[in-house]
Coordinates of C-alpha atoms in Angstrom, one line a residue:
M131 CA -19.1 21.9 -18.7
L132 CA -19.4 19.2 -20.8
T133 CA -15.6 17.4 -22.2
K134 CA -15.3 14.6 -24.8
L135 CA -12.5 12.3 -24.4
A136 CA -13.0 11.0 -28.3
G137 CA -11.6 7.5 -29.7
G138 CA -9.2 6.8 -26.8
R139 CA -8.8 2.4 -26.6
I140 CA -10.6 2.1 -23.7
Y141 CA -9.1 -0.7 -21.0
D142 CA -11.8 -1.0 -18.4
P143 CA -12.3 -4.0 -16.4
A144 CA -14.4 -3.2 -14.2
N145 CA -17.0 -3.1 -17.1
G146 CA -15.8 -5.7 -20.0
R147 CA -13.5 -3.2 -21.8
D148 CA -10.7 -4.4 -23.2
G149 CA -8.8 -1.7 -25.3
A150 CA -12.4 -1.1 -27.6
V151 CA -12.5 2.0 -29.4
G152 CA -15.0 4.5 -27.4
D153 CA -15.8 7.8 -26.3
L154 CA -15.7 9.7 -22.5
F155 CA -17.8 12.4 -21.4
I156 CA -17.4 14.4 -18.4
R157 CA -19.5 16.8 -16.8
D158 CA -18.7 18.7 -13.2
G159 CA -16.3 16.2 -12.0
R160 CA -18.3 12.9 -12.7
I161 CA -18.3 10.5 -16.0
V162 CA -21.4 10.6 -17.3
A163 CA -23.2 8.3 -20.4
D164 CA -23.4 9.7 -23.7
P165 CA -25.0 13.3 -24.2
G166 CA -25.8 12.1 -28.2
R167 CA -25.7 14.3 -31.1
G168 CA -26.6 18.4 -30.7
A169 CA -24.8 18.9 -27.4
A170 CA -22.8 21.4 -27.0
L171 CA -19.3 20.4 -26.0
D172 CA -17.6 22.8 -24.3
E173 CA -14.3 21.1 -24.4
L174 CA -12.7 18.1 -26.6
H175 CA -9.6 15.8 -26.6
D176 CA -8.7 13.4 -29.5
L177 CA -7.6 10.4 -28.0
S178 CA -7.1 8.5 -31.8
G179 CA -5.1 5.4 -31.3
R180 CA -4.0 6.0 -27.6
V181 CA -4.7 4.1 -24.3
V182 CA -7.6 5.1 -22.0
M183 CA -7.2 4.1 -18.2
A184 CA -8.9 5.3 -15.0
G185 CA -6.8 7.1 -12.6
A186 CA -3.9 4.4 -11.3
I187 CA -3.8 3.9 -7.1
D188 CA -1.6 2.9 -5.0
I189 CA -2.8 0.8 -2.2
H190 CA 0.9 0.3 -0.4
S191 CA 2.6 3.8 0.3
H192 CA 4.2 4.7 3.4
I193 CA 3.9 9.1 1.8
A194 CA 3.3 10.8 5.8
G195 CA 3.3 10.1 9.4
G196 CA 6.1 9.7 12.0
K197 CA 8.4 7.6 10.5
V198 CA 8.0 9.5 7.1
N199 CA 9.7 12.5 8.5
I200 CA 12.3 10.5 10.8
A201 CA 13.1 9.4 7.3
R202 CA 13.8 12.5 5.3
L203 CA 15.7 13.8 9.1
L204 CA 17.7 10.7 8.2
M205 CA 17.9 11.2 4.6
A206 CA 18.7 15.2 4.5
E207 CA 21.3 14.2 1.4
E208 CA 18.4 13.8 -0.7
H209 CA 16.5 16.7 0.2
R210 CA 20.0 19.0 -0.8
A211 CA 21.0 16.6 -3.5
A212 CA 17.3 17.7 -5.0
A213 CA 17.1 21.1 -4.9
D214 CA 17.2 22.6 -7.7
E215 CA 13.9 19.7 -9.2
P216 CA 12.0 21.2 -11.8
C217 CA 8.7 21.3 -8.8
G218 CA 10.4 23.4 -7.5
C219 CA 10.2 21.7 -3.8
G220 CA 13.6 19.3 -3.7
G221 CA 12.0 16.2 -1.6
G222 CA 14.6 12.6 -2.5
L223 CA 13.3 10.0 -4.2
A224 CA 13.3 8.0 -1.6
T225 CA 11.6 10.1 0.6
P226 CA 10.4 12.7 -1.7
S227 CA 8.7 16.0 0.6
T228 CA 5.0 15.9 0.7
H229 CA 5.0 18.4 -2.5
A230 CA 7.0 16.3 -4.7
T231 CA 4.9 13.4 -3.6
G232 CA 1.8 14.3 -5.3
C233 CA 3.1 15.8 -8.4
R234 CA 5.1 12.1 -9.2
Y235 CA 2.3 10.1 -8.2
A236 CA 0.0 12.4 -10.6
Q237 CA 3.2 12.5 -13.4
M238 CA 2.7 8.9 -13.6
G239 CA -1.3 8.9 -13.5
Y240 CA -2.0 7.7 -9.8
T241 CA -4.8 9.7 -8.6
A242 CA -5.1 8.1 -5.2
A243 CA -2.4 6.4 -2.6
F244 CA -2.9 5.4 0.3
E245 CA -0.4 5.3 3.7
P246 CA -0.5 1.5 4.7
A247 CA 0.2 2.0 8.5
M248 CA -0.7 5.2 10.6
L249 CA -0.4 4.3 14.8
P250 CA -2.9 5.3 16.6
S251 CA -1.4 8.0 18.4
N252 CA 0.2 9.7 14.9
A253 CA -3.3 9.9 13.2
R254 CA -3.7 13.4 13.4
H255 CA -0.3 14.5 12.5
A256 CA -1.0 11.7 9.5
H257 CA -3.8 13.4 7.9
L258 CA -2.2 16.9 8.7
E259 CA 0.8 16.0 6.6
M260 CA -1.7 13.6 3.6
A261 CA -3.8 16.7 3.2
D262 CA -0.4 18.7 1.9
I263 CA -0.2 16.9 -0.8
P264 CA -1.2 18.2 -3.5
L265 CA -3.3 16.3 -7.0
I266 CA -4.1 13.2 -5.6
D267 CA -6.6 11.5 -2.9
T268 CA -5.2 9.4 0.1
G269 CA -5.9 7.7 3.7
G270 CA -4.6 5.9 6.5
Y271 CA -4.5 2.5 7.3
L272 CA -4.8 2.5 11.1
V273 CA -1.9 0.5 13.3
L274 CA -3.0 -2.1 15.7
G275 CA -2.1 -5.1 17.2
N276 CA 0.5 -4.2 19.5
D277 CA -1.9 -1.5 21.5
D278 CA -2.0 -1.8 24.7
L279 CA -5.9 -1.4 25.0
L280 CA -5.9 -4.4 22.6
L281 CA -4.2 -6.4 24.0
E282 CA -5.9 -6.0 27.8
L283 CA -9.4 -6.4 26.0
L284 CA -8.3 -9.8 24.4
A285 CA -6.0 -11.0 27.8
S286 CA -9.5 -10.4 29.9
G287 CA -11.6 -12.9 27.3
A288 CA -13.0 -9.9 26.1
G289 CA -15.8 -11.7 23.2
E290 CA -16.3 -10.4 19.6
E291 CA -18.1 -8.4 19.7
A292 CA -16.0 -6.2 23.1
V293 CA -13.2 -6.4 20.2
A294 CA -15.1 -5.1 17.1
D295 CA -16.8 -1.7 19.3
Y296 CA -12.7 -1.0 20.3
V297 CA -11.9 -1.4 17.0
G298 CA -15.1 0.5 15.9
F299 CA -14.1 3.5 17.6
M300 CA -10.6 3.6 16.9
L301 CA -11.8 3.1 12.8
N302 CA -14.4 6.5 14.3
A303 CA -11.6 8.5 15.6
T304 CA -8.9 8.4 14.2
R305 CA -9.9 8.9 10.3
S306 CA -8.9 6.0 8.9
L307 CA -10.5 3.7 5.6
A308 CA -8.1 0.7 7.1
V309 CA -7.6 -1.8 9.7
K310 CA -3.6 -2.6 9.6
A311 CA -1.6 -5.2 11.7
V312 CA 2.2 -4.8 11.8
N313 CA 4.0 -8.3 13.4
P314 CA 1.5 -8.2 15.3
G315 CA 2.7 -9.2 19.0
G316 CA 5.8 -9.2 18.2
I317 CA 6.2 -5.5 18.3
N318 CA 4.6 -4.6 22.1
A319 CA 7.1 -7.9 23.2
F320 CA 10.3 -6.0 21.5
K321 CA 8.8 -3.2 24.0
Y322 CA 10.2 -5.5 26.4
N323 CA 13.9 -6.5 25.4
Q324 CA 12.7 -9.7 23.4
R325 CA 13.6 -10.3 20.1
R326 CA 11.1 -13.1 18.4
L327 CA 8.0 -14.4 18.5
D328 CA 6.6 -16.7 16.7
V329 CA 2.6 -17.2 16.0
D330 CA 2.0 -20.2 18.3
E331 CA 3.7 -18.0 21.4
N332 CA 2.6 -16.3 24.4
G333 CA 4.0 -12.4 24.6
P334 CA 5.8 -11.6 27.5
F335 CA 3.7 -9.6 29.4
H336 CA -0.2 -10.4 28.4
A337 CA 0.3 -13.8 27.4
I338 CA -1.7 -14.0 24.3
T339 CA -0.3 -15.0 21.1
P340 CA 0.2 -13.4 17.6
R341 CA -2.7 -15.8 16.5
R342 CA -4.7 -15.0 18.7
I343 CA -4.9 -11.1 17.8
L344 CA -4.2 -11.7 14.1
T345 CA -7.9 -13.7 14.5
A346 CA -9.8 -12.0 16.4
L347 CA -8.6 -8.3 14.8
A348 CA -9.4 -10.3 10.7
G349 CA -12.9 -11.0 12.6
A350 CA -13.2 -7.2 13.5
V351 CA -13.1 -6.4 10.3
Q352 CA -15.1 -8.6 8.8
R353 CA -18.0 -8.4 12.2
L354 CA -17.7 -4.2 10.7
G355 CA -18.1 -5.1 7.5
I356 CA -15.2 -2.9 6.7
P357 CA -14.6 -3.4 2.7
H358 CA -11.2 -3.8 3.1
P359 CA -9.7 -7.5 4.9
L360 CA -7.2 -7.1 7.0
H361 CA -3.9 -5.5 6.1
L362 CA -1.1 -7.2 7.5
H363 CA 2.6 -6.8 8.0
G364 CA 3.2 -10.7 8.6
F365 CA 6.9 -12.8 11.3
N366 CA 10.0 -12.9 10.8
L367 CA 10.3 -10.1 8.1
G368 CA 13.0 -10.9 6.2
V369 CA 13.9 -13.4 8.3
P370 CA 14.6 -17.3 5.7
G371 CA 12.0 -19.8 6.7
N372 CA 9.8 -16.9 7.4
V373 CA 7.4 -19.0 4.6
E374 CA 6.0 -21.0 7.2
A375 CA 4.9 -18.5 9.4
T376 CA 3.0 -16.7 5.6
L377 CA 1.8 -19.7 5.2
D378 CA 0.6 -20.2 8.8
S379 CA -1.5 -16.6 9.0
I380 CA -3.3 -18.6 6.0
A381 CA -3.8 -20.9 7.5
A382 CA -5.3 -19.3 10.8
V383 CA -7.5 -16.8 9.9
D384 CA -9.7 -19.5 8.6
G385 CA -11.1 -18.6 5.5
L386 CA -12.1 -14.7 6.8
R387 CA -10.0 -12.0 4.4
L388 CA -6.9 -11.6 4.6
H389 CA -4.8 -9.2 2.8
L390 CA -0.5 -10.0 3.0
T391 CA 1.3 -7.1 2.5
H392 CA 4.4 -6.9 1.4
V393 CA 4.7 -10.8 0.3
Q394 CA 7.8 -10.5 -1.5
F395 CA 9.3 -10.3 2.2
H396 CA 7.4 -13.0 3.8
A397 CA 8.0 -15.4 0.8
Y398 CA 11.5 -17.1 2.0
G399 CA 12.5 -20.4 2.1
A400 CA 15.6 -21.6 3.6
E401 CA 17.1 -24.1 1.6
G402 CA 20.4 -24.8 -0.4
D403 CA 23.5 -23.9 0.6
R404 CA 23.3 -20.0 0.9
K405 CA 20.0 -21.2 2.9
F406 CA 18.4 -18.5 1.7
S407 CA 16.0 -19.3 -1.0
S408 CA 12.6 -18.7 -3.0
A409 CA 9.1 -19.9 -1.5
A410 CA 7.3 -18.1 -3.9
A411 CA 5.7 -20.8 -5.5
R412 CA 4.4 -22.6 -2.0
V413 CA 2.9 -19.0 -1.6
A414 CA 1.1 -18.9 -5.4
E415 CA -0.5 -22.0 -4.6
A416 CA -1.9 -21.1 -1.1
V417 CA -3.4 -17.9 -2.7
N418 CA -4.2 -19.3 -5.8
R419 CA -6.5 -22.1 -3.8
R420 CA -7.7 -19.7 -1.5
P421 CA -10.2 -16.7 -2.5
N422 CA -10.4 -15.5 0.7
I423 CA -6.6 -14.4 0.1
S424 CA -5.1 -10.9 -1.4
V425 CA -1.8 -9.7 -1.7
D426 CA 1.0 -7.0 -2.3
V427 CA 4.9 -7.8 -3.5
G428 CA 6.5 -5.0 -2.4
Q429 CA 9.0 -5.5 -5.2
I430 CA 12.7 -5.2 -4.3
M431 CA 14.7 -2.3 -7.8
F432 CA 17.7 -1.9 -7.3
G433 CA 19.8 1.3 -5.7
Q434 CA 19.7 3.3 -2.7
T435 CA 16.7 4.0 -0.5
V436 CA 15.6 3.4 3.4
T437 CA 13.8 1.3 4.6
A438 CA 10.7 2.6 7.5
S439 CA 8.7 0.5 8.7
A440 CA 6.7 0.1 12.7
D441 CA 8.3 -3.8 12.9
T442 CA 11.0 -2.0 15.1
M443 CA 11.7 -5.9 15.9
A444 CA 12.8 -6.5 12.7
Q445 CA 14.1 -3.4 11.5
M446 CA 16.5 -3.4 14.9
N447 CA 18.1 -7.0 13.4
N448 CA 18.2 -4.9 9.9
A449 CA 20.3 -1.6 11.7
G450 CA 23.6 -4.0 11.4
L451 CA 23.7 -3.6 7.1
A452 CA 22.3 0.3 6.8
H453 CA 24.3 2.4 4.1
P454 CA 24.4 4.7 4.8
K455 CA 25.6 3.7 8.5
K456 CA 22.7 5.6 10.5
W457 CA 19.5 4.7 11.5
V458 CA 16.8 5.1 13.9
M459 CA 14.5 3.2 16.5
M460 CA 11.6 4.9 17.8
D461 CA 9.4 3.3 20.5
I462 CA 5.4 5.3 20.9
E463 CA 4.6 4.1 24.6
C464 CA 1.7 2.0 25.0
D465 CA 1.1 2.2 20.8
A466 CA 4.2 0.6 18.6
G467 CA 6.9 2.4 17.4
C468 CA 8.9 2.8 14.6
G469 CA 12.3 1.4 12.7
V470 CA 14.2 3.5 10.1
V471 CA 17.4 1.9 8.2
P472 CA 18.8 3.2 4.9
F473 CA 19.5 1.1 2.4
R474 CA 21.5 0.6 -0.7
Y475 CA 19.5 -3.4 -2.6
R476 CA 22.9 -4.4 -5.4
D477 CA 22.3 -6.2 -8.0
K478 CA 25.6 -8.4 -8.0
A479 CA 24.9 -9.3 -4.2
F480 CA 23.2 -13.0 -4.2
V481 CA 20.7 -12.2 -1.6
N482 CA 19.5 -8.9 -3.0
A483 CA 19.2 -10.2 -6.5
L484 CA 17.1 -13.3 -5.1
Q485 CA 14.7 -11.3 -3.3
W486 CA 14.5 -9.0 -7.0
A487 CA 13.5 -12.5 -8.2
I488 CA 10.9 -13.8 -6.0
G489 CA 9.3 -10.3 -6.1
L490 CA 8.4 -11.7 -9.9
E491 CA 7.9 -15.5 -9.1
L492 CA 5.2 -14.2 -6.8
F493 CA 4.0 -12.0 -10.1
L494 CA 4.1 -13.9 -12.3
L495 CA 2.5 -17.2 -10.1
I496 CA -0.6 -15.7 -8.9
E497 CA -3.4 -16.4 -12.1
D498 CA -6.2 -13.4 -10.1
P499 CA -4.9 -10.0 -10.6
W500 CA -8.1 -8.8 -9.1
R501 CA -5.9 -10.5 -5.5
I502 CA -2.6 -9.1 -6.5
F503 CA -1.3 -5.2 -6.4
L504 CA 1.5 -3.6 -7.8
T505 CA 3.4 -2.8 -4.7
T506 CA 7.8 -1.3 -4.4
D507 CA 5.8 -1.3 0.2
H508 CA 7.5 2.5 -1.1
P509 CA 9.9 3.4 0.1
N510 CA 11.3 0.1 1.8
G511 CA 11.4 -2.4 -1.2
A512 CA 11.9 1.2 -3.9
P513 CA 10.6 4.4 -4.0
F514 CA 7.2 4.2 -6.0
T515 CA 8.5 6.6 -9.0
S516 CA 9.7 2.3 -10.3
Y517 CA 6.4 1.8 -11.1
P518 CA 7.4 2.0 -14.9
E519 CA 10.6 0.0 -14.9
L520 CA 7.7 -2.8 -12.6
I521 CA 5.4 -2.9 -15.3
R522 CA 7.9 -3.0 -18.3
L523 CA 9.6 -6.6 -16.1
L524 CA 5.8 -8.1 -15.9
M525 CA 4.8 -7.6 -19.9
D526 CA 8.1 -8.2 -21.7
R527 CA 9.9 -11.0 -21.1
D528 CA 12.9 -10.9 -23.5
Y529 CA 13.3 -7.6 -21.8
R530 CA 13.1 -9.9 -18.1
L531 CA 15.7 -12.5 -19.5
A532 CA 18.0 -9.5 -20.1
R533 CA 17.7 -8.5 -16.4
M534 CA 17.4 -11.6 -14.9
A535 CA 21.5 -12.2 -17.4
E536 CA 22.4 -8.8 -15.4
L537 CA 22.6 -10.1 -11.6
H538 CA 24.6 -12.4 -10.1
P539 CA 25.9 -15.2 -12.1
A540 CA 24.3 -17.8 -9.3
L541 CA 20.3 -16.6 -9.9
P542 CA 20.0 -18.6 -12.0
E543 CA 20.2 -22.1 -10.8
H544 CA 18.2 -21.0 -7.1
T545 CA 15.2 -19.3 -8.9
I546 CA 12.3 -20.1 -11.7
L547 CA 12.3 -17.1 -12.9
G548 CA 13.6 -17.7 -16.5
S549 CA 10.9 -20.7 -16.8
L550 CA 7.9 -18.3 -16.7
T551 CA 6.5 -17.2 -19.7
R552 CA 4.1 -15.1 -18.9
E553 CA 3.4 -11.4 -19.8
Y554 CA 0.7 -9.1 -18.0
S555 CA -1.1 -7.7 -20.9
L556 CA -2.4 -4.0 -20.6
G557 CA -6.2 -5.1 -19.1
E558 CA -3.9 -7.2 -16.0
I559 CA -1.7 -4.1 -15.3
A560 CA -5.4 -2.4 -15.3
T561 CA -6.8 -4.9 -13.3
M562 CA -4.2 -4.7 -11.2
T563 CA -3.6 -0.8 -10.9
R564 CA -7.5 0.2 -11.3
A565 CA -10.4 -1.5 -10.4
A566 CA -8.7 -4.2 -7.6
P567 CA -7.2 -1.8 -5.9
A568 CA -10.4 0.3 -5.6
R569 CA -12.6 -2.7 -6.1
I570 CA -10.7 -4.1 -2.6
L571 CA -11.2 -1.1 -0.8
G572 CA -14.2 0.0 -1.0
L573 CA -14.0 3.3 -3.5
T574 CA -17.0 2.0 -5.3
D575 CA -16.8 5.9 -7.5
R576 CA -13.1 5.0 -8.9
G577 CA -10.9 2.7 -11.1
H578 CA -13.0 2.6 -13.2
L579 CA -15.3 4.8 -17.0
G580 CA -18.3 3.9 -16.0
P581 CA -21.2 6.6 -15.7
G582 CA -20.4 7.6 -12.5
A583 CA -17.4 7.1 -11.7
V584 CA -15.1 10.1 -10.7
A585 CA -13.5 11.3 -13.9
D586 CA -10.1 10.3 -12.5
I587 CA -8.5 9.9 -16.1
T588 CA -4.8 8.4 -17.9
V589 CA -4.1 8.5 -21.2
Y590 CA -1.0 7.3 -23.0
T591 CA 0.3 6.5 -26.2
D592 CA 0.8 3.1 -26.5
R593 CA 4.3 2.5 -26.9
P594 CA 6.2 -1.6 -27.7
D595 CA 8.7 0.6 -24.0
R596 CA 6.1 -0.3 -21.4
R597 CA 8.7 1.9 -19.3
A598 CA 8.4 5.1 -21.2
M599 CA 4.7 4.3 -21.4
F600 CA 3.3 4.5 -18.4
E601 CA 6.6 6.6 -16.7
R602 CA 5.0 9.6 -18.9
P603 CA 1.5 10.1 -19.5
D604 CA 0.0 11.9 -21.9
L605 CA -2.4 13.7 -20.6
V606 CA -4.1 12.8 -16.3
F607 CA -7.4 14.5 -15.7
K608 CA -8.1 14.1 -11.5
D609 CA -11.9 15.1 -10.8
G610 CA -12.6 15.7 -14.7
R611 CA -9.9 18.8 -14.3
L612 CA -6.7 18.3 -16.5
I613 CA -3.6 18.7 -14.2
V614 CA -0.8 16.2 -15.9
R615 CA -0.2 17.5 -19.3
D616 CA 2.9 15.2 -21.7
G617 CA 4.1 14.5 -18.0
V618 CA 4.3 17.7 -16.9
V619 CA 2.1 18.9 -13.9
V620 CA -0.5 21.8 -15.7
A621 CA -2.3 22.7 -12.3
F622 CA -3.0 22.0 -9.2
L623 CA -5.5 21.0 -6.6
Q624 CA -6.5 19.1 -3.7
G625 CA -7.2 16.0 -2.7
R626 CA -9.4 14.0 -1.0
T627 CA -9.6 11.4 2.1
H628 CA -11.1 8.6 1.9
V629 CA -12.8 6.9 6.0
V630 CA -15.0 5.0 7.0
E631 CA -17.4 5.0 9.9
P632 CA -18.7 1.7 11.1
A633 CA -20.9 1.3 13.7
Y634 CA -20.3 0.5 16.8
D635 CA -21.8 0.0 20.7
P636 CA -20.7 2.9 21.9
T637 CA -20.5 1.7 25.4
I638 CA -16.8 0.9 24.6
E639 CA -16.3 4.9 25.1
S640 CA -16.7 4.9 29.2
W641 CA -14.1 1.9 29.2
M642 CA -11.8 3.4 26.4
A643 CA -12.3 6.8 28.6
R644 CA -11.1 5.6 31.7
R645 CA -8.0 3.5 30.6
F646 CA -7.4 6.8 28.8
D647 CA -7.0 8.5 31.7
E648 CA -4.9 6.6 33.5
R649 CA -2.0 5.9 30.9
M650 CA -1.8 8.6 27.9
G651 CA -1.0 11.8 27.5
Q652 CA -4.0 13.1 26.4
R653 CA -8.3 12.5 27.2
L654 CA -9.6 10.3 24.9
R655 CA -11.9 13.4 23.9
H656 CA -8.9 15.1 22.4
F657 CA -8.3 12.1 21.1
R658 CA -10.8 11.7 18.7
I659 CA -10.5 13.9 15.7
A660 CA -12.9 16.1 14.4
E661 CA -14.1 16.3 10.3
E662 CA -13.2 20.0 10.4
E663 CA -9.8 19.1 11.5
I664 CA -9.5 16.7 7.7
R665 CA -9.3 19.0 4.6
G666 CA -10.9 21.9 6.6
G667 CA -14.3 19.5 7.2
T668 CA -14.4 19.5 3.3
G669 CA -12.4 17.1 2.1
L670 CA -13.9 13.8 3.5
V671 CA -15.2 10.8 1.2
R672 CA -16.9 8.0 3.4
H673 CA -17.8 4.8 2.0
A674 CA -20.1 2.4 3.1
C675 CA -19.3 -1.1 5.9
Q676 CA -21.7 -3.9 4.8
P677 CA -21.3 -6.2 8.5
G678 CA -22.0 -9.7 6.8
A679 CA -21.7 -8.9 2.4
F680 CA -17.8 -10.4 3.2

């Protein structure tokens, strides 16, 4: 079947197209070169005057796994209130069901979203849940850095090769795409009743520092050639003055690639009468000077949400702020844990207003759109459905200033946001939400519109109101099939699961098998997830690892 998308204004940064009018051709789910005059078309879409981009990719969104299900249970009132939604599944806003998650992403023009915190012990369940999300591709980042086996390796003085072999095995066994570290060492310390652990402070049991864990994991990721750098949830989440730990983390990796996630929550100073200030300019300066560093922002937006994180240390500190007044903390033996705390961000509250401004400062001060990614750390900063509003704030300075004027009256004197004149272009939005996520994840046939790419395509009417434009695409194609028309899902299909399979020395498995027998509730052979367990064995997309390439 040959489909032609004719005359659209194409924004395809990976191939140097910035609004030029052109045609796209789709055959067998992929974009193909112009077949020339006389080719028999099966389908034609006239896109004259409309904007064409690749399907959007969310690099960091909590969509599956244990803490997501705890959040759904905790916020049952959301699901009752949404029982009559048009998609037929209810699902709530901050804690949507799997079905609603896929529908809402597709309705905004997204064709992939990645779960950024998949615990090893919970990986099998997380994959089953991601496979239940329709319409979009998925994948998981494996959480390491507080698991007993890695910490024991480091405490024993194991070298770089042994650590890389351990990480390589774990990625293969859990069918993961990348490696995530959440407050390295801090969650393990919390198990020993410690409530804070600084970057160079020894942990209470293994007597190794967070800096050692961070550099070991960043080095292992580089050694294995995993496309995505270590995905770091840093230290002292949400604590005034935590910018120092953020800058220490950047310095600690000493030129290795590092991705700082939801960096808005790690860009706080402690200056001023309120002992809470923006350090966005310091973080942006550090990122701008170091091409090895990338970030996603974790923008907060105002309203009710629920925070869900593997960082039990931070979540316990936030439990007193719960709204409504209920929360859950969970410990997972020998692995990690999680905390779920509902929260309402209030536009008239000074701290929340400054958090909002800090996120926007980061977006506007970091210069390279290939190294900054649009996220709200769903659902922690806001539900992912707020992305269109966030895009409008980035593209429309007058709207941004008007919104700022409605917030806490002390905000203007504590932020430089009002002086920032930058407005994102459509090409920069396409970079930040399509081309750059695909590149940093190693998805070589996604995020662009060149021949050979998977035909994940979104078509918009170019509206001055960018929120209206991006929240309701005209057409969305997934694998070449039309799935959304005028914001309504018109067809359902299943996405795929993206993984890496780095090479490692298999002798590490005998050491691990003994540790599993001694400590874990299952044997190592049962821990490993078989290919047929992932979408029936037909849904894996493998991405190449390139040792020494990064």
